Coordinates of C-alpha atoms in Angstrom, one line a residue:
M233 CA 6.4 -26.3 10.4
T234 CA 2.8 -28.8 10.8
L235 CA 2.9 -31.0 7.6
V236 CA 0.3 -32.5 6.8
P237 CA -0.5 -36.2 5.8
A238 CA -0.2 -37.2 2.0
S239 CA -2.7 -36.2 0.3
P240 CA -5.6 -38.0 -1.2
A241 CA -5.1 -39.9 -4.2
S242 CA -7.5 -37.5 -6.2
E243 CA -5.9 -35.3 -5.7
R244 CA -2.4 -33.9 -8.2
P245 CA -0.5 -32.5 -5.8
A246 CA 2.2 -29.4 -6.0
V247 CA 4.9 -27.9 -4.0
V248 CA 4.7 -23.6 -5.2
L249 CA 7.7 -21.3 -3.5
L250 CA 5.4 -18.4 -2.9
S251 CA 7.4 -15.3 -1.9
G252 CA 4.2 -12.9 -2.3
G253 CA 5.4 -11.0 -5.8
L254 CA 4.1 -11.2 -9.6
D255 CA 6.9 -13.9 -10.6
S256 CA 5.4 -16.7 -7.7
A257 CA 2.5 -15.2 -7.7
T258 CA 1.7 -15.7 -11.6
A259 CA 4.2 -19.2 -11.1
L260 CA 1.3 -20.4 -8.7
A261 CA -1.4 -19.7 -11.3
V262 CA 0.2 -22.0 -14.0
A263 CA 0.7 -24.8 -11.6
R264 CA -3.2 -24.5 -11.5
R265 CA -3.7 -24.0 -14.8
D266 CA -2.0 -27.1 -15.9
G267 CA -4.6 -29.1 -13.1
Y268 CA -2.1 -28.9 -10.0
T269 CA -3.5 -28.6 -6.0
P270 CA -1.1 -25.7 -4.7
Y271 CA 0.3 -25.8 -1.7
A272 CA 2.3 -23.1 -1.4
M273 CA 5.2 -22.2 0.7
T274 CA 6.7 -18.9 2.1
F275 CA 9.9 -18.1 4.2
R276 CA 10.5 -15.6 7.1
Y277 CA 14.0 -15.7 6.5
G278 CA 15.2 -12.7 8.4
Q279 CA 14.1 -10.0 5.0
R280 CA 14.2 -6.5 6.3
H281 CA 11.0 -6.5 5.7
M282 CA 7.4 -8.6 6.3
V283 CA 5.2 -6.8 3.4
E284 CA 6.2 -9.7 1.5
I285 CA 4.2 -11.6 3.9
D286 CA 1.4 -10.5 4.2
A287 CA 1.4 -10.9 0.3
A288 CA 1.8 -14.0 0.0
R289 CA -1.1 -14.5 2.3
R290 CA -3.2 -12.4 0.3
V291 CA -2.1 -14.3 -3.0
A292 CA -2.6 -17.7 -1.5
A293 CA -5.8 -16.8 0.0
A294 CA -7.1 -15.2 -3.5
Q295 CA -5.5 -18.6 -4.8
Q296 CA -7.9 -21.0 -2.7
V297 CA -4.7 -23.0 -2.6
A298 CA -5.0 -26.2 -0.5
R299 CA -3.0 -25.4 2.6
H300 CA 0.2 -22.6 2.5
V301 CA 2.7 -22.8 5.1
V302 CA 5.0 -20.1 6.0
V303 CA 8.4 -21.4 7.4
D304 CA 10.5 -20.2 10.0
I305 CA 14.5 -19.2 9.4
D306 CA 16.7 -17.0 10.3
L307 CA 19.7 -16.2 7.8
R308 CA 20.1 -12.8 8.9
Q309 CA 22.5 -14.5 11.0
W310 CA 25.2 -14.5 8.4
G311 CA 23.7 -12.0 6.2
G312 CA 26.2 -11.4 2.9
S313 CA 22.6 -9.5 1.6
A314 CA 21.1 -6.2 1.9
L315 CA 18.2 -8.0 2.0
T316 CA 19.5 -9.7 5.2
S317 CA 21.3 -7.0 6.6
D318 CA 21.9 -3.5 7.5
A319 CA 23.3 -3.2 4.2
E320 CA 22.1 -0.3 2.0
V321 CA 19.8 -1.6 -1.5
P322 CA 21.2 0.1 -4.6
K323 CA 18.5 2.0 -6.4
D324 CA 18.1 3.2 -9.7
R325 CA 21.0 0.7 -11.5
D326 CA 20.4 0.5 -14.8
V327 CA 19.8 -2.8 -15.5
D328 CA 19.6 -3.6 -18.7
Q329 CA 23.3 -3.6 -18.0
V330 CA 24.1 -7.3 -17.3
T331 CA 27.8 -7.3 -15.9
D332 CA 29.6 -10.4 -14.3
E333 CA 29.1 -8.9 -11.1
I334 CA 26.3 -10.5 -8.8
P335 CA 24.3 -7.2 -6.8
V336 CA 24.4 -7.1 -3.3
T337 CA 20.5 -7.9 -3.0
Y338 CA 21.8 -11.9 -3.7
V339 CA 20.9 -13.8 -0.6
P340 CA 23.4 -16.9 -0.6
A341 CA 22.2 -19.4 -1.3
R342 CA 18.5 -18.8 -1.4
N343 CA 16.8 -21.0 -3.5
T344 CA 19.0 -23.7 -2.3
I345 CA 17.4 -24.1 0.8
F346 CA 13.9 -23.0 -0.1
L347 CA 14.0 -25.9 -2.5
S348 CA 14.8 -28.4 0.0
F349 CA 12.6 -27.2 1.5
A350 CA 10.1 -27.7 -0.4
L351 CA 11.3 -31.3 -2.1
A352 CA 11.1 -32.4 2.0
W353 CA 7.3 -31.7 1.9
A354 CA 6.6 -32.6 -1.7
E355 CA 8.6 -35.9 -0.8
T356 CA 6.0 -36.2 2.3
L357 CA 2.5 -35.1 0.0
G358 CA 3.1 -37.8 -2.6
A359 CA 3.8 -34.7 -4.8
D360 CA 6.3 -35.3 -7.7
A361 CA 5.4 -31.6 -8.4
I362 CA 7.6 -28.1 -7.7
F363 CA 7.0 -24.7 -8.8
I364 CA 9.4 -21.8 -8.3
G365 CA 9.1 -18.3 -10.1
V366 CA 12.7 -17.6 -11.1
N367 CA 13.4 -16.5 -14.5
A368 CA 16.2 -15.8 -16.7
L369 CA 15.5 -13.1 -18.5
D370 CA 14.5 -10.4 -16.8
Y371 CA 16.6 -10.9 -14.0
S372 CA 19.1 -8.9 -11.8
G373 CA 22.0 -11.6 -12.2
Y374 CA 21.3 -14.0 -9.5
P375 CA 23.2 -17.9 -10.8
D376 CA 20.1 -19.6 -8.2
C377 CA 18.3 -17.9 -11.7
R378 CA 19.3 -19.7 -14.4
P379 CA 18.3 -23.0 -16.3
E380 CA 21.6 -24.8 -15.4
Y381 CA 20.5 -24.9 -11.8
V382 CA 17.1 -25.5 -11.9
A383 CA 18.0 -29.0 -13.6
A384 CA 21.3 -30.2 -11.7
F385 CA 18.6 -28.6 -8.4
E386 CA 16.0 -31.6 -10.0
T387 CA 19.1 -33.6 -10.9
M388 CA 19.9 -34.0 -7.5
A389 CA 16.6 -33.9 -5.8
N390 CA 15.9 -37.1 -7.7
L391 CA 19.1 -39.1 -6.0
A392 CA 17.8 -37.8 -2.1
T393 CA 14.9 -39.1 -1.1
R394 CA 13.2 -42.4 -0.9
A395 CA 11.2 -41.9 -3.6
G396 CA 13.9 -41.6 -6.1
V397 CA 15.9 -44.1 -4.8
E398 CA 13.1 -46.8 -5.0
G399 CA 11.7 -45.4 -8.4
T400 CA 8.4 -45.0 -7.3
Q401 CA 8.5 -41.7 -8.4
R402 CA 10.7 -39.1 -10.3
L403 CA 10.2 -35.5 -9.0
T404 CA 10.1 -32.8 -11.4
I405 CA 11.0 -29.2 -10.5
H406 CA 8.7 -26.6 -12.8
A407 CA 10.4 -22.9 -13.8
P408 CA 7.3 -21.3 -16.2
L409 CA 8.8 -18.4 -16.3
Q410 CA 12.8 -19.9 -16.8
H411 CA 12.5 -17.9 -20.9
L412 CA 10.2 -15.3 -20.7
T413 CA 10.9 -11.5 -20.3
K414 CA 8.7 -9.1 -17.9
A415 CA 6.5 -8.2 -19.9
Q416 CA 5.7 -11.8 -21.4
I417 CA 5.1 -12.9 -17.2
V418 CA 2.3 -9.8 -16.7
A419 CA 0.8 -10.9 -20.0
L420 CA 0.8 -14.7 -19.0
G421 CA -0.8 -13.4 -15.7
K422 CA -3.4 -11.6 -16.5
E423 CA -4.9 -14.1 -18.9
L424 CA -5.0 -16.5 -16.1
D425 CA -6.4 -13.9 -13.7
V426 CA -3.4 -12.9 -11.5
D427 CA -4.6 -10.1 -9.4
Y428 CA -1.6 -7.9 -9.2
S429 CA -2.6 -5.5 -6.5
L430 CA -2.2 -8.3 -3.9
T431 CA 1.2 -8.7 -5.1
T432 CA 4.9 -7.1 -4.0
S433 CA 8.3 -6.7 -5.4
C434 CA 10.4 -4.0 -3.9
Y435 CA 13.5 -4.6 -2.4
D436 CA 13.2 -2.1 0.5
P437 CA 9.3 -0.5 0.6
A438 CA 8.1 2.1 3.3
P439 CA 6.9 0.2 6.2
D440 CA 2.9 0.7 4.8
G441 CA 4.3 -1.2 1.9
T442 CA 4.7 1.4 -0.5
A443 CA 6.9 0.4 -3.2
C444 CA 10.2 2.3 -4.1
G445 CA 9.5 2.5 -7.3
H446 CA 13.9 2.3 -7.4
C447 CA 15.4 -0.6 -7.0
D448 CA 16.1 -3.0 -9.3
A449 CA 13.3 -5.3 -8.4
C450 CA 10.5 -2.3 -9.1
Q451 CA 12.2 -1.1 -12.0
L452 CA 12.0 -4.7 -13.8
R453 CA 8.5 -5.0 -12.4
L454 CA 7.5 -0.9 -14.0
R455 CA 9.1 -1.8 -17.2
G456 CA 7.4 -5.5 -17.4
F457 CA 3.6 -3.5 -16.8
A458 CA 4.9 -0.7 -19.1
E459 CA 6.1 -2.9 -22.4
A460 CA 2.5 -4.9 -21.2
G461 CA 0.6 -2.3 -21.9
S462 CA -0.5 -2.0 -18.5
D463 CA -0.6 -0.2 -15.5
D464 CA 1.0 -1.6 -12.7
P465 CA -1.9 -1.2 -9.6
I466 CA 0.2 -1.5 -6.8
A467 CA 1.4 1.7 -5.1
Y468 CA 4.4 2.9 -5.4
A469 CA 6.5 6.1 -3.2
D470 CA 6.8 8.8 -6.6

């Protein structure tokens, strides 16, 4: 990844974590609505499919980000997740039954790793904001999507940077979707003219990008569109 020089004083830069999914596309639109100049960061981290990378590129282009970088890291080296190994992706689970068991699609420390990279770029850009599309309501039990996690990372970030230590800048981690249902996220995105046909959410898509319709992510997405009174514009196998 090649970093760009610090942003011009006229800009209000923010780093936005962009996966290519529904939530991150909406978070990017919120950053733009709130007057930030978005710099999008996507990760090719060894996930089992590259469909989401293509989706992230489409979303970044459509929303006219200032710069979009795709960072290469290899989390398959230690696996630990159905998304970074050959383990089977769970299908047709009852996503309404939230338990204390963290699902096999959880990627160990993924958001911590992603936010750390975003923090480094934000400091280089002179940005005081990072946007992440995590959600604590319609999610699959991931520990790094909780409000207390986001708050703890923000505290750490301001202890870990030169700007934070010197008191010249305080970084804020924005999680604008944190307390929204998937239906509310869809409704917000439509208000902000997010083109959801460019996105993907499926954990186990076909090679052509068609969503399976049965994994947790697909079920939550489909329910969100249905409850928002909208049709999901992407293709599903069933």
